[in-house]
Short mmCIF file of C-alpha atoms and ligand atoms in Angstrom, two decimals:
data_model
loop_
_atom_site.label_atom_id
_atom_site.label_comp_id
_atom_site.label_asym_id
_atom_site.label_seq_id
_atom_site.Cartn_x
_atom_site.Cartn_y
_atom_site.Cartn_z
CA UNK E 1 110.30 121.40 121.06
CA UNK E 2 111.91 124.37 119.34
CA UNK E 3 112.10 125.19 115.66
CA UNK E 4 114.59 126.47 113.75
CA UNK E 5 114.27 128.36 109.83
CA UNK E 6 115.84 126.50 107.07
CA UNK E 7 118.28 129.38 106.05
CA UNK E 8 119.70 129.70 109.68
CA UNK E 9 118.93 133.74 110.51
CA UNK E 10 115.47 133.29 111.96
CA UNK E 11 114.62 133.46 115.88
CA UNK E 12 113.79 130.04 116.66
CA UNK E 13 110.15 129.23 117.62
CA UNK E 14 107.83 126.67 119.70
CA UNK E 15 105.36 125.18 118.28
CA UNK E 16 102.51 128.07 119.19
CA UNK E 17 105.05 130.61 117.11
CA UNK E 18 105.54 128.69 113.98
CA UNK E 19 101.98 127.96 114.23
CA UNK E 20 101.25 131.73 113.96
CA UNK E 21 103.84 132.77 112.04
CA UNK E 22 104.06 130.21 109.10
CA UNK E 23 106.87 131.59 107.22
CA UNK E 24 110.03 132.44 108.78
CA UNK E 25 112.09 135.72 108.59
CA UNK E 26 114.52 134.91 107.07
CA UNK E 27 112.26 133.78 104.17
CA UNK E 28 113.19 129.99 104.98
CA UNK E 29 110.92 127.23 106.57
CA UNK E 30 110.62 126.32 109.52
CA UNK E 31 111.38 122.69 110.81
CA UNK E 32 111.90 120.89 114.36
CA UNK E 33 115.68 121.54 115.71
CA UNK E 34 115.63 117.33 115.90
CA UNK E 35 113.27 115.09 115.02
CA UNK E 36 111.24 112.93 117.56
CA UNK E 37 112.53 109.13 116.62
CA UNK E 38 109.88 106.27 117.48
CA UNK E 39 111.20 102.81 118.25
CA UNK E 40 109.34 100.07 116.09
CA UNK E 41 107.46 98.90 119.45
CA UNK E 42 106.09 102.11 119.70
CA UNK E 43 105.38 102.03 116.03
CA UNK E 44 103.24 98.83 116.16
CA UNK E 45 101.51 99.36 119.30
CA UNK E 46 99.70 102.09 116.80
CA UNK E 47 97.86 98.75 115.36
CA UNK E 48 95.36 99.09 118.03
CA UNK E 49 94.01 102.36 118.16
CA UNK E 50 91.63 104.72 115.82
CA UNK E 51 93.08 107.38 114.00
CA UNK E 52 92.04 110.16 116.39
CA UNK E 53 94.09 108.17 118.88
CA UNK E 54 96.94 108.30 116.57
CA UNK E 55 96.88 111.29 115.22
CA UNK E 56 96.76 112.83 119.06
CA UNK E 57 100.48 110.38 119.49
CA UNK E 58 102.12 111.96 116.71
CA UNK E 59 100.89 115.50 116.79
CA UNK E 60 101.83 116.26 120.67
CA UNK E 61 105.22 115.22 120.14
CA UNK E 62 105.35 118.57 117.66
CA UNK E 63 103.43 120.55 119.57
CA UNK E 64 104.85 120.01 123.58
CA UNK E 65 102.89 122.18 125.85
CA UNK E 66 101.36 124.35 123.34
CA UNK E 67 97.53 122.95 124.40
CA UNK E 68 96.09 120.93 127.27
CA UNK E 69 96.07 117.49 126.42
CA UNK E 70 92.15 117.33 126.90
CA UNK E 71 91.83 120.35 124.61
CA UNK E 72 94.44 118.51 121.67
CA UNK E 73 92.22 115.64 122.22
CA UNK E 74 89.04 117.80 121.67
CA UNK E 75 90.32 119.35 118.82
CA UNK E 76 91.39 116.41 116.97
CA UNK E 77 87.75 114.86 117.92
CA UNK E 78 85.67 118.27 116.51
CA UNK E 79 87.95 118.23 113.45
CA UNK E 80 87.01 114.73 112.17
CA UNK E 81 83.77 113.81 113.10
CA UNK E 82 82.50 115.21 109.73
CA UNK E 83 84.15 112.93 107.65
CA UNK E 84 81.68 110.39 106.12
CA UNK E 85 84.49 107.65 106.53
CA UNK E 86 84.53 106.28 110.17
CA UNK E 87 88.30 106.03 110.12
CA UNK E 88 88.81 108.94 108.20
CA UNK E 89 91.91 107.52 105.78
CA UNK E 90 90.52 104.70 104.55
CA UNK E 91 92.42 101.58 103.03
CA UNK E 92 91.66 100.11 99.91
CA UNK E 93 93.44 96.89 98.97
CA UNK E 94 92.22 96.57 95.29
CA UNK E 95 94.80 93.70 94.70
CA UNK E 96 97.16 92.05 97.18
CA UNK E 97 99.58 94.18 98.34
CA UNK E 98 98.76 97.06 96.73
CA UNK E 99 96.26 99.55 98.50
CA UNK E 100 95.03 103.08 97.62
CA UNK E 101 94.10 105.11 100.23
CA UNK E 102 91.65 107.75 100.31
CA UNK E 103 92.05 111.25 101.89
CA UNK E 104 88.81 112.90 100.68
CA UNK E 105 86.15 112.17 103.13
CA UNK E 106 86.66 115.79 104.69
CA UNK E 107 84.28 118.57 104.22
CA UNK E 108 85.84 119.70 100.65
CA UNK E 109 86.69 116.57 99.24
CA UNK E 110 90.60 116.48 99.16
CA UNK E 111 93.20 115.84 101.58
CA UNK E 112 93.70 119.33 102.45
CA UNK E 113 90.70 118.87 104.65
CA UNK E 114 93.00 116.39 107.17
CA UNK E 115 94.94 119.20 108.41
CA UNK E 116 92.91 122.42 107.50
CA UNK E 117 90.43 120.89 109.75
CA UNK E 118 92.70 120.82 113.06
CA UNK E 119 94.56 124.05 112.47
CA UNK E 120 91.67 126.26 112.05
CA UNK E 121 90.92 125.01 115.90
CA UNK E 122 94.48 125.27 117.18
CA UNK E 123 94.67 128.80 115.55
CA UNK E 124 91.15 129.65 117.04
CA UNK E 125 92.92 128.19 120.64
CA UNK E 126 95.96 130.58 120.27
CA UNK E 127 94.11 133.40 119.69
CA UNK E 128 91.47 133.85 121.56
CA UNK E 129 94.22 132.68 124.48
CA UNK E 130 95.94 135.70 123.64
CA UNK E 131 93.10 138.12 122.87
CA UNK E 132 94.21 138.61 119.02
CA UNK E 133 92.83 138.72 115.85
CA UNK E 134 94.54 137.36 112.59
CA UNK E 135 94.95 137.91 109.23
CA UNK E 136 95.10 134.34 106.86
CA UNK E 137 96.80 134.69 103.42
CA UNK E 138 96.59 131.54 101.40
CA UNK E 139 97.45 130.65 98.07
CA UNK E 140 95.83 127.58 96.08
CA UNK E 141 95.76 125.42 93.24
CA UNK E 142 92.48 124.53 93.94
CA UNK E 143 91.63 122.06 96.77
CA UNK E 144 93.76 124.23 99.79
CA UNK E 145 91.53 127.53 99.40
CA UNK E 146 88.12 125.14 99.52
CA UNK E 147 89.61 123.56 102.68
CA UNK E 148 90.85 126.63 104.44
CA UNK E 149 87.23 128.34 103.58
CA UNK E 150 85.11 125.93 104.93
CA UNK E 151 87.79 125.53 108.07
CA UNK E 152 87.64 129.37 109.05
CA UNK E 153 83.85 130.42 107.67
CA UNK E 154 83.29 130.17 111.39
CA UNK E 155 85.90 131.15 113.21
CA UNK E 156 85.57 135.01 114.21
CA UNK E 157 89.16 135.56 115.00
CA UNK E 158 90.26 135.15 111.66
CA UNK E 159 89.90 137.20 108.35
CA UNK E 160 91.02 134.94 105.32
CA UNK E 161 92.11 136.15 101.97
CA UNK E 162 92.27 133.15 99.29
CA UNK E 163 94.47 133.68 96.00
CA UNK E 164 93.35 131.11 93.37
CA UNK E 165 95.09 131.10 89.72
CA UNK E 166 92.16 133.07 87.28
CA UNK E 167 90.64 130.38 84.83
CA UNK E 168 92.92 127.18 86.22
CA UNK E 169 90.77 125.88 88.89
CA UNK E 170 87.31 123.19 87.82
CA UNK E 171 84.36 124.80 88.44
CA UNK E 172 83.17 122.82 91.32
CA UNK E 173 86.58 123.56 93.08
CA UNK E 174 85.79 127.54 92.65
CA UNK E 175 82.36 127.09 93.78
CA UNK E 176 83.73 125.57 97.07
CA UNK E 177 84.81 128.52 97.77
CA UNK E 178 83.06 131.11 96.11
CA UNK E 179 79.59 130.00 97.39
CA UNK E 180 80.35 130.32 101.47
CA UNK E 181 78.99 133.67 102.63
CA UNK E 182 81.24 134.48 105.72
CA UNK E 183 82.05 138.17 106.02
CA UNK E 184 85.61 136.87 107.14
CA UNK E 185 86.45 135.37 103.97
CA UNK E 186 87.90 136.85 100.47
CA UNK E 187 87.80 135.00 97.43
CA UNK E 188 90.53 136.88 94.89
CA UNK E 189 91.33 135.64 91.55
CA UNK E 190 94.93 136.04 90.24
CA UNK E 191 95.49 136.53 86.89
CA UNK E 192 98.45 134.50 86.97
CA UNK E 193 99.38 130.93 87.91
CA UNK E 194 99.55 128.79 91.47
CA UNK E 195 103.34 129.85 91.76
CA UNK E 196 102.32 133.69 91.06
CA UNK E 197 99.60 133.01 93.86
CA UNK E 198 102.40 131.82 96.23
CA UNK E 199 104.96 134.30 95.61
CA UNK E 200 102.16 137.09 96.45
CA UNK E 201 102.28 134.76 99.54
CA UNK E 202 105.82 135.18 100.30
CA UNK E 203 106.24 138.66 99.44
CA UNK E 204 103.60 139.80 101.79
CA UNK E 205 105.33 137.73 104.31
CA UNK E 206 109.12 139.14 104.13
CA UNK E 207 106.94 142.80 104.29
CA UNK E 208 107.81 142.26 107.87
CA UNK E 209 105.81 145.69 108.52
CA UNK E 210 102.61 145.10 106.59
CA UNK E 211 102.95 141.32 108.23
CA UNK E 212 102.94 142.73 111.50
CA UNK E 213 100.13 145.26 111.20
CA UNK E 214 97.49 142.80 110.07
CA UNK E 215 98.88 139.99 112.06
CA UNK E 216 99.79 138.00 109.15
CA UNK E 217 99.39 133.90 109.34
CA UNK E 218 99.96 131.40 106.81
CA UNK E 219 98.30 128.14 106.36
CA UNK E 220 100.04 126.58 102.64
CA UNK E 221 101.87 123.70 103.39
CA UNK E 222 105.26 126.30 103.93
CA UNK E 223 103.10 126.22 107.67
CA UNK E 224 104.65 123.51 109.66
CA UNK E 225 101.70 122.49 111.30
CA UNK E 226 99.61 121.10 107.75
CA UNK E 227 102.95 119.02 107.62
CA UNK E 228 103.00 117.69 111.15
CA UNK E 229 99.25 116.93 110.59
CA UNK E 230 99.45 115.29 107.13
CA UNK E 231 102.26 113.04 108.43
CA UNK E 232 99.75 111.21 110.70
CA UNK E 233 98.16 109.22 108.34
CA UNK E 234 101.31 107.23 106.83
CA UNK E 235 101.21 106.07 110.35
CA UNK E 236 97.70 104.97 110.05
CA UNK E 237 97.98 103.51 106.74
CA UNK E 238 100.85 101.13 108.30
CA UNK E 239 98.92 100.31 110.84
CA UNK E 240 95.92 99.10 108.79
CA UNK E 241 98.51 96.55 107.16
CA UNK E 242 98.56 93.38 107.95
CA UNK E 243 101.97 91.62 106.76
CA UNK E 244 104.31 94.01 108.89
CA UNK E 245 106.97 92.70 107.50
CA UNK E 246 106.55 93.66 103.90
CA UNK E 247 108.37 97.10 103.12
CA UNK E 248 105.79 99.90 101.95
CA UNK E 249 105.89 102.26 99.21
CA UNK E 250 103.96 105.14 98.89
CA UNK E 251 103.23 107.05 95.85
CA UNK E 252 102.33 110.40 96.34
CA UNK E 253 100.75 112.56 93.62
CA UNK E 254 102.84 115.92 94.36
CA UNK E 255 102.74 119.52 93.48
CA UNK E 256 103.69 121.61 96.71
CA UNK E 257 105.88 118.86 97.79
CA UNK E 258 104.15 118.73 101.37
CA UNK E 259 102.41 115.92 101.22
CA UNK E 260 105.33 113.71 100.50
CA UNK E 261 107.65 115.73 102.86
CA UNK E 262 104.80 114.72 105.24
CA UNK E 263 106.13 110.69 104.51
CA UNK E 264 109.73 111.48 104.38
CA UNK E 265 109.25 113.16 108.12
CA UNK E 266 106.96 109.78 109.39
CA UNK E 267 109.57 107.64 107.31
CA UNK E 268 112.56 109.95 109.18
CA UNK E 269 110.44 109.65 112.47
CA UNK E 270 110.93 105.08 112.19
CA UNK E 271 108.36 104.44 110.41
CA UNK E 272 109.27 101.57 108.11
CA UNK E 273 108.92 103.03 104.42
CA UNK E 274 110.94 101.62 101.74
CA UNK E 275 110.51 104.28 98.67
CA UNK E 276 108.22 107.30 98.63
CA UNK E 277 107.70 108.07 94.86
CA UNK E 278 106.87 111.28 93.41
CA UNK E 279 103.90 111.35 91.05
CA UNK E 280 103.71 114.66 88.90
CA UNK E 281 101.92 115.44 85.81
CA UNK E 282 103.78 117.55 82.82
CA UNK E 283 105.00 119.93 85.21
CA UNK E 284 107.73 117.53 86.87
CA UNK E 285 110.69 120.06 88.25
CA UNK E 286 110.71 116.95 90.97
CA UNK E 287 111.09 114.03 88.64
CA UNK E 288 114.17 116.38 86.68
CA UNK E 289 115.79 117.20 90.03
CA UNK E 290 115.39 113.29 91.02
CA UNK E 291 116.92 112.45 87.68
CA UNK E 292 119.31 115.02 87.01
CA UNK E 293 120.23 116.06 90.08
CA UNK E 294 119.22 119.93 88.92
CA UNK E 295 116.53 121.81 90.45
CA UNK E 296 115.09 123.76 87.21
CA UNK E 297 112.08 126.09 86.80
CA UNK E 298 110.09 125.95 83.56
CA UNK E 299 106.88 127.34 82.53
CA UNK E 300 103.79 125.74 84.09
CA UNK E 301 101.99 123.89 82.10
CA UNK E 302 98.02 123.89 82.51
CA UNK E 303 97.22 119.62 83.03
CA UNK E 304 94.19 117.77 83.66
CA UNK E 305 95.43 117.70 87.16
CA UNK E 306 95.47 121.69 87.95
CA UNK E 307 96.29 120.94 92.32
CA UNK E 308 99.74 119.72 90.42
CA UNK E 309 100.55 122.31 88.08
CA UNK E 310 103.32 123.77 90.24
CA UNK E 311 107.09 124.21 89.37
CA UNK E 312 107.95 125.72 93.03
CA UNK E 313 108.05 122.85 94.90
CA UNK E 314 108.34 125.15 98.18
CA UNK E 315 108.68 122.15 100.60
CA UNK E 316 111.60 120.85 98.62
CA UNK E 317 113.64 123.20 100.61
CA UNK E 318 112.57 121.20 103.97
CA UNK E 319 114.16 117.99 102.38
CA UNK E 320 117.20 120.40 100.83
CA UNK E 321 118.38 121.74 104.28
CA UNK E 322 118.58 117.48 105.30
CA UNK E 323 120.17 116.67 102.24
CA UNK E 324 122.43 119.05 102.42
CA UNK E 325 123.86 117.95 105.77
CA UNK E 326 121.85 120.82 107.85
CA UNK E 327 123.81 123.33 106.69
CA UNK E 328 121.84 126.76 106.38
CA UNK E 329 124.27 128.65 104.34
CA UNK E 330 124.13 126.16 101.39
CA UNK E 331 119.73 126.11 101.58
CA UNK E 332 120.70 129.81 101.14
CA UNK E 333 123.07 129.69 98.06
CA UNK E 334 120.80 127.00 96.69
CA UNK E 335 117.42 129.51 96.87
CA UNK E 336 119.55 132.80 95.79
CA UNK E 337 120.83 130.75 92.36
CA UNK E 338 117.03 129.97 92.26
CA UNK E 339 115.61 133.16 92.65
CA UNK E 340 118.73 134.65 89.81
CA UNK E 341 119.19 132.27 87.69
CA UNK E 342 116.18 129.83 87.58
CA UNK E 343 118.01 126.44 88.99
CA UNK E 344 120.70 125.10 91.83
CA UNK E 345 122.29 121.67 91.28
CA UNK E 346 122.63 119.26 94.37
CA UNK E 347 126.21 118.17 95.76
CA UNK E 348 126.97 114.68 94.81
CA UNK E 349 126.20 113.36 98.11
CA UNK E 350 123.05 114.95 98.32
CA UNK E 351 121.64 113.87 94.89
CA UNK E 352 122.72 110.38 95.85
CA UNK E 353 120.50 110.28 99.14
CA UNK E 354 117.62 111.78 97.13
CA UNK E 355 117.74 109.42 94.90
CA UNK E 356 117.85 106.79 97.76
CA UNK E 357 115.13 107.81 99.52
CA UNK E 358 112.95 108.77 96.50
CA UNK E 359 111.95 107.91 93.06
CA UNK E 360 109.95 109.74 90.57
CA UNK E 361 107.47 109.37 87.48
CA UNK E 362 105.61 111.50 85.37
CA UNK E 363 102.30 110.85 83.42
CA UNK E 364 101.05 113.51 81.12
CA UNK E 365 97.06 114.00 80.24
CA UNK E 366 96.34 111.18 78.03
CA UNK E 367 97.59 108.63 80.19
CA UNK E 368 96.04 110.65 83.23
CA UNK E 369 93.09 109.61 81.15
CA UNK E 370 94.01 106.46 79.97
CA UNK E 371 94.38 105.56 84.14
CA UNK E 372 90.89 106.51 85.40
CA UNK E 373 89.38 104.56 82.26
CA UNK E 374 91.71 102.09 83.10
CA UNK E 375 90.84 101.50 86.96
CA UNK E 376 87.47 102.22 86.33
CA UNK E 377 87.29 99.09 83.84
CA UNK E 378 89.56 96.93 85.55
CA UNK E 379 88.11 97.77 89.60
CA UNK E 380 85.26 99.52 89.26
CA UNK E 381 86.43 102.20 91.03
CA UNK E 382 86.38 106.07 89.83
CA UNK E 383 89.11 107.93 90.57
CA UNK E 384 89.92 111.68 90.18
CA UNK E 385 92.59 112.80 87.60
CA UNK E 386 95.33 113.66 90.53
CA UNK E 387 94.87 110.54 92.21
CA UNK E 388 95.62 108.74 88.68
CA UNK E 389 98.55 110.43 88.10
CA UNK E 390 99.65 107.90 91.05
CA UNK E 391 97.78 105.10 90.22
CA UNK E 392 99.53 105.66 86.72
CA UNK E 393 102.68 105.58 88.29
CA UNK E 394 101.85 102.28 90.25
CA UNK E 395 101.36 100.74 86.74
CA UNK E 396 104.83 101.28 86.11
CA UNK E 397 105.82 99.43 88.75
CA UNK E 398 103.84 95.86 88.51
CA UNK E 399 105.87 94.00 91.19
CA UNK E 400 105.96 97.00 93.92
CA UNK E 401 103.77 96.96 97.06
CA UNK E 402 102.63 100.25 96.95
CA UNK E 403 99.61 102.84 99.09
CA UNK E 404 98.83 105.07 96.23
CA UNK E 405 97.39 108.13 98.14
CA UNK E 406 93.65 109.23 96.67
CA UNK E 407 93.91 113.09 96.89
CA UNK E 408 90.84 113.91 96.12
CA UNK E 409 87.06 113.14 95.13
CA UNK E 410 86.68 112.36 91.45
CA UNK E 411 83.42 114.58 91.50
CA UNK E 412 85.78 117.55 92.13
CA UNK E 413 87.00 117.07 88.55
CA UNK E 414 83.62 115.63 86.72
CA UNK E 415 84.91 117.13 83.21
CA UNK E 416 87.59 114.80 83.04
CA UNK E 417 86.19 111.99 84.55
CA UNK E 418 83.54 112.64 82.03
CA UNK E 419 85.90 112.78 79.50
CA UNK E 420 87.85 109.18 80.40
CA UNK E 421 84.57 106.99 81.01
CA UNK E 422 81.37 109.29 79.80
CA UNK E 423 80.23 109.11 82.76
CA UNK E 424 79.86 112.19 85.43
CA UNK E 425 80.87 111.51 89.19
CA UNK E 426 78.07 111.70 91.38
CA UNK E 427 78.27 114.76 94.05
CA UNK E 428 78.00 113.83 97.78
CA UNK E 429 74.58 114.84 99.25
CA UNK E 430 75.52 117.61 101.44
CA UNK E 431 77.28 119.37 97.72
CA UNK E 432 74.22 118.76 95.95
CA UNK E 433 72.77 122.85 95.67
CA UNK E 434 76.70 124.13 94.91
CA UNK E 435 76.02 124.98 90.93
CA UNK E 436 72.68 126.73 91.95
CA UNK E 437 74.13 129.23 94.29
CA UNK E 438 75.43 132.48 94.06
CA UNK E 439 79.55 133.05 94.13
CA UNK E 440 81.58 136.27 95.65
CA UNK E 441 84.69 136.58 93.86
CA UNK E 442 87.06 139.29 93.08
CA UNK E 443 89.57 139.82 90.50
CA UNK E 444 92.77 141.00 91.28
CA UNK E 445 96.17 141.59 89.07
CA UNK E 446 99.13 139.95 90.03
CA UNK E 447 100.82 141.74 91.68
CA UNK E 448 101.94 142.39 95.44
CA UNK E 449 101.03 145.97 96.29
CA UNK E 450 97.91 145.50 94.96
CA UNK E 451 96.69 142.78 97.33
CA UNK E 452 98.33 144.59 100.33
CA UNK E 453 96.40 147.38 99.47
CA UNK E 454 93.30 145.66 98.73
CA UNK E 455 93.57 143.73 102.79
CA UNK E 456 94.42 146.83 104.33
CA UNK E 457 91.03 148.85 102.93
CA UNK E 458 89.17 145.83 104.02
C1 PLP W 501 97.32 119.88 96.85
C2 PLP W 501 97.05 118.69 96.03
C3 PLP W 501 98.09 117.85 95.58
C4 PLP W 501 99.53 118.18 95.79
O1 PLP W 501 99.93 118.13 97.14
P1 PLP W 501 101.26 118.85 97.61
O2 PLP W 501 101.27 118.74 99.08
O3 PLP W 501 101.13 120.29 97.15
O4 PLP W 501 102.40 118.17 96.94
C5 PLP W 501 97.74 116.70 94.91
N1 PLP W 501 96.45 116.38 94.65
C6 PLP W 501 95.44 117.17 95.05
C7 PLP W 501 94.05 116.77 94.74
C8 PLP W 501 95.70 118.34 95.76
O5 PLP W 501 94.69 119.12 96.16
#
């Protein structure tokens, strides 16, 4: 399978290349020349097997001959059998027809786990098959750098640098990352926001010098592969259903816009989704595009639900290019009126086929807070603030069959769950020393040079 660069002027890739390269030349994203359609017989003969088994059916379809299937299989075996949940993406059904599913039995407690998990090994694969060493840039708003730390603490061939937003990350998130000792690992605080974070990202990639001299790799969600991953578990979630023939929603609290872009692909690839709804906090560019059909940057906001507070949505230019009829040149007038003037408008035709496809709703802090009292009350169940920024979104739609995705752990957040039922969140054993130890962090300005400079000396 090749790939091709949203904004048409990059070299088209396999798999292995877009795994290594993350973002494309051209300063677009890269995305599979045609997508690999599953018949709904294929689809339900899913029902049977474990999620390993699934996720190895999805995933080789992206990544052809890239591994050995015995070493795909392998890898998808090592990255999952941490997970305290024997089939890693549980189902919840808390009322008939109306599930949340929960993506944080990983290592760090979010979903980021899934698919940091996996690529970690297929990086480690790739390089030591080619004798090279890389260089990891990755920005967070707080669960991805936790995710990619505890992925690569171990894996020699790799030297990761982590940007996280100064002051707009929980504690316990920080300490995930702050507290591994691995010479190969960076913590570096921005003083800026998650979008400053990821536009040291880009910048350092379209440096096509300085990303060629330290061997630059990516692992945000702009990498294809955390997409390809993610995607696997919409097919798991469908297969856990019972009643087939009832259409599924899912509601996907969304910053980055991968995750979701990770159900539009499954829903693109057959799988049988009715509506994927955005969930955002106050910072909802997606829910304004979605109503007005205008794609406009405002200041971030800081929320209860920091992973969210993101107005450059960078996967939304994955779904643009499709909207847009797969036409390169208009992803590139849409992203040069956004990096000028702020905002792009959809055609007609492509607003209408967003708004098809997808449906959006906002809840700001209170009723972030309102929601975990609210489920905790009602279900007994404690749920972190991102994951209620869905769940408050499913409240708004009483008659809907929905899979509300559970992003992360509510003791990730234990301030606000605090703060919603006066109660703290209980930290999994194998977190229990993380406030007593030790953190390695480094404050940095924002801004580019700087943080070349700073991974070059090291
Ligand atoms: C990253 C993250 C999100 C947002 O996911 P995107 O793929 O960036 O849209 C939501 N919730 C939590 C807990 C996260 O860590």
């Amino acid at each position: 399978m090749n790939y091709i660069s949203t904004r048409g002027n990059a070299k088209k890739l396999n798999f292995e290349g877009v795994l290594l390269k993350g973002l494309a030349d051209d300063g677009g994203l890269y995305i599979p020349e045609s997508t690999p359609v599953m018949s709904a017989d294929e689809i339900n003969s899913l029902s049977k097997k474990t999620y390993q088994e699934i996720a190895f059916h999805i995933i080789k379809k992206f990544t052809g001959e890239t591994f050995p299937d015995s070493v795909l299989n392998e890898m998808i075996f090592e990255s999952y059998k941490n997970f305290t949940s024997k089939s890693i993406a549980p189902l919840v059904e808390y009322e008939k027809d109306k599930y949340i599913m929960e993506l944080f039995h990983g290592p760090t407690l979010a979903f980021k786990d899934i698919a940091m998990q996996l690529i970690s090994r297929m990086l480690n694969f790739i390089l030591t098959k080619r004798n090279i060493d890389s260089t990891i840039i990755c920005a967070t708003s707080g669960d991805t750098g936790g995710a990619a730390v505890d992925a690569f603490s171990s894996n020699n061939r790799v030297k990761l640098f982590v940007l996280l937003p100064d002051g707009r990350v929980s504690d316990v998130q920080r300490r995930m990352m702050t507290t591994v000792k691995s010479k190969n690992i960076k913590i570096l605080s921005i003083d800026g926001n998650f979008d400053d974070c990821q536009n040291i990202v880009k910048n350092l990639f379209n440096d096509h010098d300085f990303s060629k001299n330290v061997n630059l790799s990516g692992v945000n969600s702009i990498n294809w592969a955390r997409i390809m991953v993610q995607c696997v578990y919409y097919f798991t979630a469908f297969s856990f259903i019972e009643d087939k023939d009832i259409p599924i929603n899912f509601i996907v609290p969304t910053g980055n816009f991968g995750d979701i872009y990770a159900g539009y692909l499954a829903k693109s690839m057959g799988l049988p989704i009715s509506k994927l709804i955005i969930a955002t906090n106050i910072n909802d560019i997606l829910k304004r595009c979605i109503d007005t059909g205008i794609y406009e940057i405002s200041d971030v906001i800081p929320s209860n639900s920091p992973s969210m507070d993101i107005q450059i949505s960078s996967n939304f230019e994955r779904l643009l290019f499709d909207l847009e009829g797969k036409d390169p040149l208009k992803v590139r007038k849409c992203m040069t009126l956004l990096s000028d003037n702020g905002k792009f408008k959809l055609s007609k035709n492509a607003h209408s086929q967003l708004k098809e496809m997808f449906d959006a709703d906002a809840l700001d802090i209170a009723e972030t807070l309102k929601t975990i009292k609210h489920v905790y009350l009602k279900y007994n169940i404690i749920i972190d603030p991102h994951t209620a920024v869905g769940f408050g979104v499913s409240l708004k739609k009483p008659n809907l069959p929905v899979v509300t995705l559970s992003t992360a752990h509510p003791a990730k957040f234990p301030e606000t769950v605090f703060e919603a039922i006066g109660k703290y969140p209980a930290l999994p054993t194998k977190h229990k020393n993380l406030h007593s130890l030790s953190e390695n962090i480094q404050c940095m300005p924002n801004n580019a040079q700087k943080i070349k400079d700073y991974i070059v000396s090291q």
